[in-house]
Short mmCIF file of C-alpha atoms in Angstrom, two decimals:
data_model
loop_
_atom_site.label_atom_id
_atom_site.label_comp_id
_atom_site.label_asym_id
_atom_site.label_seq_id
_atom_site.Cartn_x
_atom_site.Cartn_y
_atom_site.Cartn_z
CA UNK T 30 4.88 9.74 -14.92
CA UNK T 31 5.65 9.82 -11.08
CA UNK T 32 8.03 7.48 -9.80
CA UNK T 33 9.31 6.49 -6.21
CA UNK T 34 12.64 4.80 -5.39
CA UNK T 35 13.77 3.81 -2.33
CA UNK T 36 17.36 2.34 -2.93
CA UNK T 37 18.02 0.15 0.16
CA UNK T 38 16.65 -3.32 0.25
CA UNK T 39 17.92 -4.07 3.44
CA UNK T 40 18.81 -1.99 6.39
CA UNK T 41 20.02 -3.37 9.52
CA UNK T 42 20.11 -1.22 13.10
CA UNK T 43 20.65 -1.99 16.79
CA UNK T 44 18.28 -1.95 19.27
CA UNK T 45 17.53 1.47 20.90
CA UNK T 46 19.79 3.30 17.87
CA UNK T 47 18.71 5.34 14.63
CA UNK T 48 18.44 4.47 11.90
CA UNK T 49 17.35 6.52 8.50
CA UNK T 50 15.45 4.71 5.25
CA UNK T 51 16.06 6.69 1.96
CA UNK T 52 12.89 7.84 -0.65
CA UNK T 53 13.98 9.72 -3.69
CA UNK T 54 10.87 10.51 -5.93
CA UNK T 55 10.25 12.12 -9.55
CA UNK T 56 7.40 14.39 -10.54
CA UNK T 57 6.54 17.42 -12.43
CA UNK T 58 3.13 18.16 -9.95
CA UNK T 59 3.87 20.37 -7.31
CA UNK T 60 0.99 19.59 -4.81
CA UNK T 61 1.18 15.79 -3.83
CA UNK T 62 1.54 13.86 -0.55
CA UNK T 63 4.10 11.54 0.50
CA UNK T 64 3.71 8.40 2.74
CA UNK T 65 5.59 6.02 4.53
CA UNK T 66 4.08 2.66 4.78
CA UNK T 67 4.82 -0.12 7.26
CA UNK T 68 3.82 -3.88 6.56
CA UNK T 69 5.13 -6.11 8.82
CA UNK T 70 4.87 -9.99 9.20
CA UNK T 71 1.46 -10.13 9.52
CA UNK T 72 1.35 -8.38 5.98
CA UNK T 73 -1.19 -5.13 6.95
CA UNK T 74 0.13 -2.57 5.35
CA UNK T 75 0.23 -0.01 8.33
CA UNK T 76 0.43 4.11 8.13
CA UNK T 77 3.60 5.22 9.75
CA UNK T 78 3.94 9.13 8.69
CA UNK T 79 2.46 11.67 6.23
CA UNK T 80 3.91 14.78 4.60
CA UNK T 81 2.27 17.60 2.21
CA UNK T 82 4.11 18.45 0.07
CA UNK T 83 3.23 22.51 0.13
CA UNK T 84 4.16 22.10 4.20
CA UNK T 85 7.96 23.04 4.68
CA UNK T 86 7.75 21.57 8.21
CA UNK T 87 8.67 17.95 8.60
CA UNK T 88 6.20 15.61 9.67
CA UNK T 89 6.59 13.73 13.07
CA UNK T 90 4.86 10.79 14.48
CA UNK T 91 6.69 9.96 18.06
CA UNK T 92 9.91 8.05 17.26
CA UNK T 93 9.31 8.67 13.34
CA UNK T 94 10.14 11.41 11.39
CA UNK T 95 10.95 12.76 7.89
CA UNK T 96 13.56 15.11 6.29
CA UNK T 97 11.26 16.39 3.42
CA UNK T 98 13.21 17.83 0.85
CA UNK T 99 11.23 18.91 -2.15
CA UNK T 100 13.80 20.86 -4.26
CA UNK T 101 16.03 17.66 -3.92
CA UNK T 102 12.79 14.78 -4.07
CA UNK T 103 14.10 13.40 -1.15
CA UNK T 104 11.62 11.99 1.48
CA UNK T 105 14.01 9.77 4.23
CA UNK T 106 12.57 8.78 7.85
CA UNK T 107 13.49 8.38 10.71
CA UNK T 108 13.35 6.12 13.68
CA UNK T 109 15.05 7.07 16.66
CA UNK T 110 15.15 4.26 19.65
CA UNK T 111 14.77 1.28 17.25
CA UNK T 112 12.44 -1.11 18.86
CA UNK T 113 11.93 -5.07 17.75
CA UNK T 114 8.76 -4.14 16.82
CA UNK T 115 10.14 -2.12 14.20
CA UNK T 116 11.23 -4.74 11.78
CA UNK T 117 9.16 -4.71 9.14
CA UNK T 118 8.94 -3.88 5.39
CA UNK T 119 8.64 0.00 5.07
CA UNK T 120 7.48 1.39 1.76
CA UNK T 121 7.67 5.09 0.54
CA UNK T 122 5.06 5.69 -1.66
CA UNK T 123 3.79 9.07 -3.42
CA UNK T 124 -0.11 10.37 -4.51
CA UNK T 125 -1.02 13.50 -6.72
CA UNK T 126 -3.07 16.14 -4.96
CA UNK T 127 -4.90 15.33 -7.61
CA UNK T 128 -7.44 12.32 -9.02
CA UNK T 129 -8.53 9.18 -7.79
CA UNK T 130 -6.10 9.00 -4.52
CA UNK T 131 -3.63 6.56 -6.54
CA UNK T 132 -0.56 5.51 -4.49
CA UNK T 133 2.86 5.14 -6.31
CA UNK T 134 5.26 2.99 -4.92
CA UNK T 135 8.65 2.53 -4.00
CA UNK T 136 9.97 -1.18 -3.84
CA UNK T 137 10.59 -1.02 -0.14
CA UNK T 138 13.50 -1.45 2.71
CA UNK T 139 13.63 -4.15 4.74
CA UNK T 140 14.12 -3.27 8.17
CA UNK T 141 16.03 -5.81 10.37
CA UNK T 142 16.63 -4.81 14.29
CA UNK T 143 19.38 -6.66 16.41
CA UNK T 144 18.59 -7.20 20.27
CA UNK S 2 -9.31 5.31 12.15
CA UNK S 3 -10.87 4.06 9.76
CA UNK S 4 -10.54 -0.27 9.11
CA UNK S 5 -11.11 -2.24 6.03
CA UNK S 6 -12.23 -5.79 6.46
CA UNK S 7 -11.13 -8.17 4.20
CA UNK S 8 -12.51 -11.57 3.35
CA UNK S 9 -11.04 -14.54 3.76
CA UNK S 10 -7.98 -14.62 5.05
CA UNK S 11 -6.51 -17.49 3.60
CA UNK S 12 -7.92 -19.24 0.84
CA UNK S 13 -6.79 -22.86 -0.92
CA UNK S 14 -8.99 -24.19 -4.44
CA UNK S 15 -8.23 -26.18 -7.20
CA UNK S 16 -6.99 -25.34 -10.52
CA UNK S 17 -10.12 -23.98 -12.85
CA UNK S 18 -12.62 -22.78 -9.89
CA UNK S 19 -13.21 -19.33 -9.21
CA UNK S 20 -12.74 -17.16 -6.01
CA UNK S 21 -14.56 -14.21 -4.79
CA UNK S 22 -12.15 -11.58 -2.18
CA UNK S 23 -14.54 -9.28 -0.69
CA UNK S 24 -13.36 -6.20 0.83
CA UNK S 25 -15.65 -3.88 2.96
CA UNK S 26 -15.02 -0.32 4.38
CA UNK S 27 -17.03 -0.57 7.91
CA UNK S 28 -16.74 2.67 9.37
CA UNK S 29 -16.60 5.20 6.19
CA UNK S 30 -17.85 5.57 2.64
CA UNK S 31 -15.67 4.41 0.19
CA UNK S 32 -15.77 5.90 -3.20
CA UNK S 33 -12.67 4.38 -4.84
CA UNK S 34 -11.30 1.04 -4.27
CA UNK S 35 -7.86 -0.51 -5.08
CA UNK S 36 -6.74 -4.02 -5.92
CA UNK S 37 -3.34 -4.70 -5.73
CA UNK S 38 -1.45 -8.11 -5.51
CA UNK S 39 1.83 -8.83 -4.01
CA UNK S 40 4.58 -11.35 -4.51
CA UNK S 41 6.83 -12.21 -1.61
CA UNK S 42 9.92 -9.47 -0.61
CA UNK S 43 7.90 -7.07 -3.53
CA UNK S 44 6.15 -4.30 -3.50
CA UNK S 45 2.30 -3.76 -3.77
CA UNK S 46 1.26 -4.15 -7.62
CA UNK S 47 -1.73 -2.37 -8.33
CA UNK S 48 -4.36 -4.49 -10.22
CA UNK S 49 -7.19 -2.13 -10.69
CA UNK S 50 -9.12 0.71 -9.47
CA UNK S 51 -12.85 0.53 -8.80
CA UNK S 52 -15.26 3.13 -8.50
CA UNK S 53 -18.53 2.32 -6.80
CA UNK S 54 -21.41 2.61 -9.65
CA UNK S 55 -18.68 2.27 -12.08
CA UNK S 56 -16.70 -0.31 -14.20
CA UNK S 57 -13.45 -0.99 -12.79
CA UNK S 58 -10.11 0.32 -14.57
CA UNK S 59 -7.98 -2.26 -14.75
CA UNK S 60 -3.93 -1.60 -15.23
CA UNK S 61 -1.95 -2.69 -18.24
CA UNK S 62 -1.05 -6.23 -18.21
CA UNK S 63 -4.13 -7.51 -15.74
CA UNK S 64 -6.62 -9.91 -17.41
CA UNK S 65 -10.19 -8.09 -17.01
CA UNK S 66 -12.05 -11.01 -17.82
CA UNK S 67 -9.42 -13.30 -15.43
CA UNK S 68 -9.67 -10.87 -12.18
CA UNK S 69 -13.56 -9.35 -12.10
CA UNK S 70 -13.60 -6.51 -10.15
CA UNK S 71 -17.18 -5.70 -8.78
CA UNK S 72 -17.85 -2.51 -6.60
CA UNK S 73 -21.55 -2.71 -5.96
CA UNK S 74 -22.07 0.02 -3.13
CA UNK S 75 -20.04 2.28 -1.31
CA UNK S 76 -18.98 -0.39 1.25
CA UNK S 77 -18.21 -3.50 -0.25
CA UNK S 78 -16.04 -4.35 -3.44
CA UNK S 79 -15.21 -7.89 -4.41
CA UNK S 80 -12.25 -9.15 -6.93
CA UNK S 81 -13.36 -12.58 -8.46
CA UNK S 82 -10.22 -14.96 -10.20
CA UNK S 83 -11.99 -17.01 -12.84
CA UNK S 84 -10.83 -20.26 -13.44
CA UNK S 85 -7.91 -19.86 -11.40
CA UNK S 86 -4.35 -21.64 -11.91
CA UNK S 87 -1.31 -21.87 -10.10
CA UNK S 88 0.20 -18.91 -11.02
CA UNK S 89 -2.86 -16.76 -9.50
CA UNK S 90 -1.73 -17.86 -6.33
CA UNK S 91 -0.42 -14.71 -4.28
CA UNK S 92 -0.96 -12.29 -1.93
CA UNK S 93 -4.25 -9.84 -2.76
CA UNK S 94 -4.66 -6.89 -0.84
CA UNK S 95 -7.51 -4.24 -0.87
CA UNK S 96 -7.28 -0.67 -0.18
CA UNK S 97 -10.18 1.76 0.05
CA UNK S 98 -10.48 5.48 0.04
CA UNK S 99 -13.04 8.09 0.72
CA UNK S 100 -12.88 11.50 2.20
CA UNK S 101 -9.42 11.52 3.69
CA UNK S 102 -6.51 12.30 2.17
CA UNK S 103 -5.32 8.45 1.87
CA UNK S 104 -6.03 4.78 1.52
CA UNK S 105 -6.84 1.94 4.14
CA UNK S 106 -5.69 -0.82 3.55
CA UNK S 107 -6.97 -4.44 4.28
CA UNK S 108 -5.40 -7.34 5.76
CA UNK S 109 -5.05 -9.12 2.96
CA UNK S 110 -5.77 -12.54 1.44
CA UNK S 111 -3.32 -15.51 0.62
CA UNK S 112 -4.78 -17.76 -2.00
CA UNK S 113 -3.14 -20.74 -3.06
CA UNK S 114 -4.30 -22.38 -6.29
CA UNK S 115 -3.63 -25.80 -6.14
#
């Protein structure tokens, strides 16, 4: 069975800096996608980036980005010039390339910016 | 992009009534549907997965016959909590799926069993 960990609970960055949230992930599949979710206070869970896993080229999305390593199951992103809008709950989550478009989950960072 | 509406919002009953969520896909056909439920700080718990036409599969440790799951059309599912109690209340949130290669989510609904 797949699994997704993201081992930071809480991650804390200045306004205007970088900051990097970790994803480490387990699977035997080698076609999947990996996501990175944001769900702020409002609670809608928002898309922030998506990778495939058979591109070698990192995903970007403006200010976010991801290192994609697949050898190592490592899936961090970036966000460069942290903005208050930022803070949020980010989740790293994982799907097969195949079935029903299931989403595992990682237990999420929470993302705290300082003005 | 595509939005899921989600319906109500907010929702307060008493202990023992029953409480329909309905979630609708408005701008896309959506073949699967996910339930998932949320506790505060935690990550999204997936209830069950509903296929339109089809019975819902419901994951270990959810009460089938506590959290109906109908998905009646390629638009609209709806998660009914039976007799509901206090420890129902929570965070539901809806996710449907369809043709692209990921779910939309919907904004959610807080019920509070009283």
């Amino acid at each position: 069975a797949q699994t997704v960990t993201q081992s930071q609970p809480e991650m804390s960055v200045q306004e205007a800096e970088t900051v990097t949230l970790s994803c480490t992930y387990d699977t035997s599949e080698s076609d999947y996608y990996l996501f990175w979710y944001k769900q702020p206070p409002s609670r809608q869970m928002i898309l922030v980036i998506r990778q495939e896993a058979y591109k070698q080229q990192n995903a970007t999305e403006n200010r976010f980005s991801v290192n994609f390593q697949k050898a190592a199951k490592s899936f961090s992103l970036k966000i460069s010039d942290s903005q208050l809008g930022d803070a949020a709950m980010y989740f790293c989550a994982y799907r097969s390339a195949f079935g029903n478009y299931q989403l595992i989950w990682g237990a999420g960072t929470k993302l705290i910016i300082k003005p | 992009g595509a939005v899921v509406s989600q319906h109500p919002s907010r929702v307060i009953c008493k202990s023992g009534t029953s409480v329909k969520i309905e979630c609708r896909s408005l701008d896309f056909q959506a073949t699967t549907m996910f339930w998932y439920r949320q506790f505060p700080k935690k990550s999204l718990m997936l209830m069950a997965t509903s296929n339109e036409g089809s019975k819902a599969t419901y994951e270990q440790g959810v009460e089938k016959d506590k959290f109906l799951i109908n998905h009646a059309s390629l638009t609209l599912s709806t998660l009914t909590v039976t007799s509901a109690h206090p420890e129902d209340s929570s965070f539901y949130i809806c996710s449907a799926a369809g043709g692209y290669n990921e779910q939309f989510f919907g904004p959610g609904t807080r019920l509070t069993v009283l």
